[in-house]
CSV table of C-alpha atoms in Angstrom, one decimal:
chain,number,residue,atom,x,y,z
A,499,MET,CA,-29.9,0.3,26.8
A,500,ASN,CA,-28.3,0.7,23.3
A,501,ARG,CA,-27.5,-2.8,22.0
A,502,ARG,CA,-25.3,-3.3,18.9
A,503,SER,CA,-26.5,-5.4,16.0
A,504,GLN,CA,-24.8,-8.7,15.1
A,505,GLY,CA,-23.3,-6.9,12.0
A,506,GLU,CA,-21.9,-4.1,14.2
A,507,ARG,CA,-20.3,-6.7,16.6
A,508,THR,CA,-18.9,-8.6,13.6
A,509,GLU,CA,-17.3,-5.5,12.2
A,510,THR,CA,-16.0,-4.4,15.5
A,511,THR,CA,-14.3,-7.8,16.0
A,512,ARG,CA,-12.9,-7.8,12.5
A,513,ALA,CA,-11.5,-4.3,12.9
A,514,ALA,CA,-10.0,-5.2,16.3
A,515,LEU,CA,-8.2,-8.2,14.7
A,516,VAL,CA,-6.9,-6.1,11.8
A,517,GLN,CA,-5.7,-3.3,14.1
A,518,ALA,CA,-4.0,-5.7,16.5
A,519,ALA,CA,-2.4,-7.7,13.7
A,520,ARG,CA,-1.2,-4.5,12.1
A,521,GLY,CA,0.6,-3.3,15.2
A,522,LEU,CA,2.3,-6.6,15.7
A,523,PHE,CA,3.2,-7.1,12.0
A,524,GLU,CA,4.7,-3.6,11.9
A,525,GLU,CA,6.7,-4.2,15.1
A,526,ARG,CA,7.7,-7.8,14.6
A,527,GLY,CA,7.0,-8.7,11.0
A,528,TYR,CA,4.8,-11.5,9.7
A,529,ALA,CA,7.0,-14.5,10.7
A,530,GLY,CA,7.7,-13.0,14.2
A,531,THR,CA,4.0,-12.6,15.0
A,532,GLY,CA,1.9,-15.6,16.2
A,533,THR,CA,-1.9,-15.9,16.1
A,534,PRO,CA,-2.0,-16.3,19.9
A,535,GLU,CA,-0.4,-12.8,20.2
A,536,ILE,CA,-2.9,-11.3,17.8
A,537,VAL,CA,-6.0,-12.6,19.5
A,538,ALA,CA,-4.6,-11.5,22.9
A,539,ALA,CA,-3.9,-8.0,21.6
A,540,ALA,CA,-7.3,-7.9,20.0
A,541,LYS,CA,-9.0,-9.2,23.1
A,542,VAL,CA,-10.9,-11.9,21.2
A,543,THR,CA,-10.8,-15.7,21.0
A,544,ARG,CA,-9.0,-17.8,18.5
A,545,GLY,CA,-12.4,-18.9,17.3
A,546,ALA,CA,-13.2,-15.3,16.4
A,547,LEU,CA,-10.0,-15.0,14.4
A,548,TYR,CA,-10.8,-18.1,12.4
A,549,HIS,CA,-14.4,-17.0,11.9
A,550,HIS,CA,-13.2,-13.9,10.1
A,551,PHE,CA,-10.0,-15.1,8.5
A,552,THR,CA,-9.1,-18.6,7.2
A,553,ASP,CA,-5.5,-18.1,8.4
A,554,LYS,CA,-2.8,-15.6,9.4
A,555,ALA,CA,-2.0,-15.0,5.7
A,556,GLU,CA,-5.5,-13.8,5.0
A,557,LEU,CA,-5.4,-11.5,8.0
A,558,PHE,CA,-2.0,-10.2,6.7
A,559,GLU,CA,-3.6,-9.5,3.4
A,560,ALA,CA,-6.4,-7.5,5.1
A,561,VAL,CA,-3.7,-5.5,7.0
A,562,ALA,CA,-1.7,-5.0,3.8
A,563,ARG,CA,-4.8,-3.9,1.9
A,564,GLN,CA,-5.6,-1.3,4.6
A,565,LEU,CA,-2.0,0.0,4.4
A,566,ALA,CA,-2.1,0.2,0.6
A,567,GLN,CA,-5.4,2.1,0.7
A,568,GLU,CA,-3.9,4.6,3.2
A,569,VAL,CA,-0.9,5.1,0.8
A,570,ALA,CA,-3.3,5.7,-2.1
A,571,ASP,CA,-5.4,8.2,-0.1
A,572,GLU,CA,-2.2,10.2,0.7
A,573,ILE,CA,-1.1,10.2,-2.9
A,574,ALA,CA,-4.5,11.4,-4.1
A,575,ARG,CA,-4.5,14.2,-1.5
A,576,GLN,CA,-1.1,15.4,-2.6
A,577,ALA,CA,-1.4,15.0,-6.3
A,578,SER,CA,-4.7,16.7,-6.8
A,579,GLY,CA,-4.9,20.3,-7.8
A,580,HIS,CA,-1.7,20.4,-10.0
A,581,SER,CA,-2.4,21.6,-13.5
A,582,ASP,CA,1.0,20.4,-14.8
A,583,PRO,CA,1.0,16.6,-15.3
A,584,VAL,CA,4.7,16.2,-14.4
A,585,GLU,CA,4.2,18.2,-11.2
A,586,ALA,CA,1.1,16.1,-10.3
A,587,LEU,CA,3.2,13.0,-10.9
A,588,MET,CA,6.0,14.4,-8.8
A,589,ALA,CA,3.6,15.3,-6.0
A,590,GLY,CA,2.3,11.8,-6.1
A,591,ALA,CA,5.8,10.4,-6.0
A,592,GLN,CA,6.8,12.5,-3.0
A,593,ALA,CA,3.5,11.5,-1.2
A,594,TYR,CA,4.3,7.9,-2.0
A,595,PHE,CA,7.8,8.1,-0.5
A,596,ALA,CA,6.5,9.9,2.6
A,597,ALA,CA,3.7,7.4,3.1
A,598,MET,CA,6.0,4.4,2.6
A,599,ALA,CA,8.5,5.9,5.1
A,600,ARG,CA,6.0,5.5,7.9
A,601,GLN,CA,6.7,2.6,10.4
A,602,GLY,CA,6.6,-0.8,8.8
A,603,ARG,CA,4.8,0.1,5.6
A,604,ALA,CA,7.7,-0.4,3.1
A,605,ARG,CA,8.7,-3.6,4.9
A,606,LEU,CA,5.2,-5.0,5.0
A,607,LEU,CA,4.1,-4.0,1.5
A,608,LEU,CA,7.3,-4.3,-0.4
A,609,LEU,CA,9.2,-7.1,1.3
A,610,GLU,CA,6.9,-9.3,3.3
A,611,ALA,CA,3.8,-9.2,1.1
A,612,PRO,CA,5.6,-10.8,-1.9
A,613,ALA,CA,6.9,-13.5,0.5
A,614,VAL,CA,3.5,-14.2,2.1
A,615,LEU,CA,0.9,-13.6,-0.6
A,616,ARG,CA,0.4,-14.9,-4.2
A,617,ALA,CA,1.7,-12.8,-7.1
A,618,GLU,CA,-1.8,-11.7,-8.1
A,619,GLN,CA,-2.5,-10.6,-4.5
A,620,VAL,CA,0.6,-8.5,-4.5
A,621,MET,CA,-0.3,-6.9,-7.9
A,622,ALA,CA,-3.8,-6.2,-6.5
A,623,LEU,CA,-2.1,-4.4,-3.5
A,624,SER,CA,0.0,-2.4,-6.0
A,625,ASP,CA,-3.2,-1.4,-7.8
A,626,VAL,CA,-4.8,-0.3,-4.5
A,627,ALA,CA,-1.6,1.6,-3.5
A,628,GLY,CA,-1.6,3.9,-6.5
A,629,LEU,CA,-0.7,2.0,-9.7
A,630,GLY,CA,-3.9,3.0,-11.3
A,631,ALA,CA,-3.4,6.7,-10.3
A,632,LEU,CA,0.2,6.5,-11.7
A,633,GLN,CA,-1.2,5.1,-15.0
A,634,GLU,CA,-3.8,7.9,-15.2
A,635,GLY,CA,-1.1,10.5,-14.5
A,636,LEU,CA,1.1,9.1,-17.2
A,637,GLN,CA,-1.8,9.1,-19.6
A,638,GLU,CA,-2.4,12.8,-18.9
A,639,ALA,CA,1.3,13.6,-19.1
A,640,LEU,CA,1.6,11.7,-22.4
A,641,ARG,CA,-1.6,13.2,-23.8
A,642,GLY,CA,-0.1,14.4,-27.1
A,643,ASP,CA,1.6,11.1,-27.8
A,644,ASP,CA,0.2,8.3,-29.9
A,645,LYS,CA,-1.6,6.2,-27.3
A,646,THR,CA,-1.3,3.1,-29.4
A,647,ALA,CA,2.5,3.3,-29.2
A,648,VAL,CA,2.6,3.7,-25.4
A,649,PRO,CA,1.8,0.6,-23.3
A,650,LEU,CA,0.6,2.7,-20.3
A,651,ARG,CA,-0.1,-0.1,-17.9
A,652,GLU,CA,3.3,-1.7,-18.5
A,653,LEU,CA,5.0,1.7,-18.2
A,654,ALA,CA,3.2,2.3,-14.9
A,655,VAL,CA,4.3,-1.1,-13.6
A,656,LEU,CA,8.0,-0.4,-14.5
A,657,LEU,CA,7.9,3.1,-12.9
A,658,SER,CA,6.1,1.7,-9.9
A,659,ALA,CA,9.0,-0.8,-9.4
A,660,ALA,CA,11.4,2.2,-9.5
A,661,PHE,CA,9.3,4.0,-6.9
A,662,ASP,CA,9.3,0.9,-4.7
A,663,ARG,CA,13.1,0.6,-4.8
A,664,ALA,CA,13.4,4.2,-3.8
A,665,ALA,CA,10.8,3.8,-1.1
A,666,LEU,CA,12.7,0.9,0.4
A,667,ALA,CA,15.9,3.0,0.4
A,668,ILE,CA,14.2,5.9,2.0
A,669,ALA,CA,12.5,3.7,4.6
A,670,ARG,CA,16.0,2.4,5.5
A,671,GLY,CA,17.0,5.9,6.3
A,672,GLU,CA,18.5,7.2,3.0
A,673,SER,CA,17.7,10.8,2.1
A,674,ALA,CA,14.6,11.2,-0.1
A,675,ALA,CA,16.0,14.2,-2.0
A,676,PRO,CA,18.3,12.3,-4.5
A,677,TYR,CA,15.5,9.8,-5.2
A,678,GLU,CA,13.0,12.7,-5.8
A,679,GLN,CA,15.5,14.3,-8.1
A,680,ALA,CA,16.1,11.1,-10.0
A,681,ILE,CA,12.3,10.5,-10.4
A,682,ARG,CA,11.8,14.1,-11.6
A,683,LEU,CA,14.6,13.6,-14.2
A,684,LEU,CA,13.0,10.3,-15.3
A,685,LEU,CA,9.5,11.8,-15.6
A,686,SER,CA,10.5,15.0,-17.3
A,687,ARG,CA,12.5,13.1,-19.9
A,688,LEU,CA,9.7,10.6,-20.4
A,689,VAL,CA,7.1,13.3,-21.1
A,690,ALA,CA,9.5,15.6,-23.0
């Protein structure tokens, strides 16, 4: 008989809670999802929920962090291998738009997370979801410029906000092409 260790059981329970909550949050949103529904979907007890998470908001943060990491992974896959920095940034932008268009991601990460989580938690999610990669891409694209004159982190934060607005529009069903064209124009003029 192959028995699982306590650590394995703990991780399995935590993963079940995150997966169940993710499906419900994507379908119904944060406010429309109750903890009884989460534990029923995860097939665990309320005690197990509160053993792993102090409250629903902490569970939501775990779900949002998982989503943000998936977005970052997709950006990294698409942006790698481009020798031209603007093309790498564009590939990353297109990957971001595509990743955020998947069910519930834009709503959960860009609308609900700021309403549920503290500002520093939201910025941490942004860091996970590709802000650091955007900053690195900008640094590479602006390589010849005087680095002391370019506030890279702040520039990345501002561009990230533009990407987020475009991602929300695309997730609502608008065409991605005009936003990709606008981002290309913005990036090419920025690094010209």
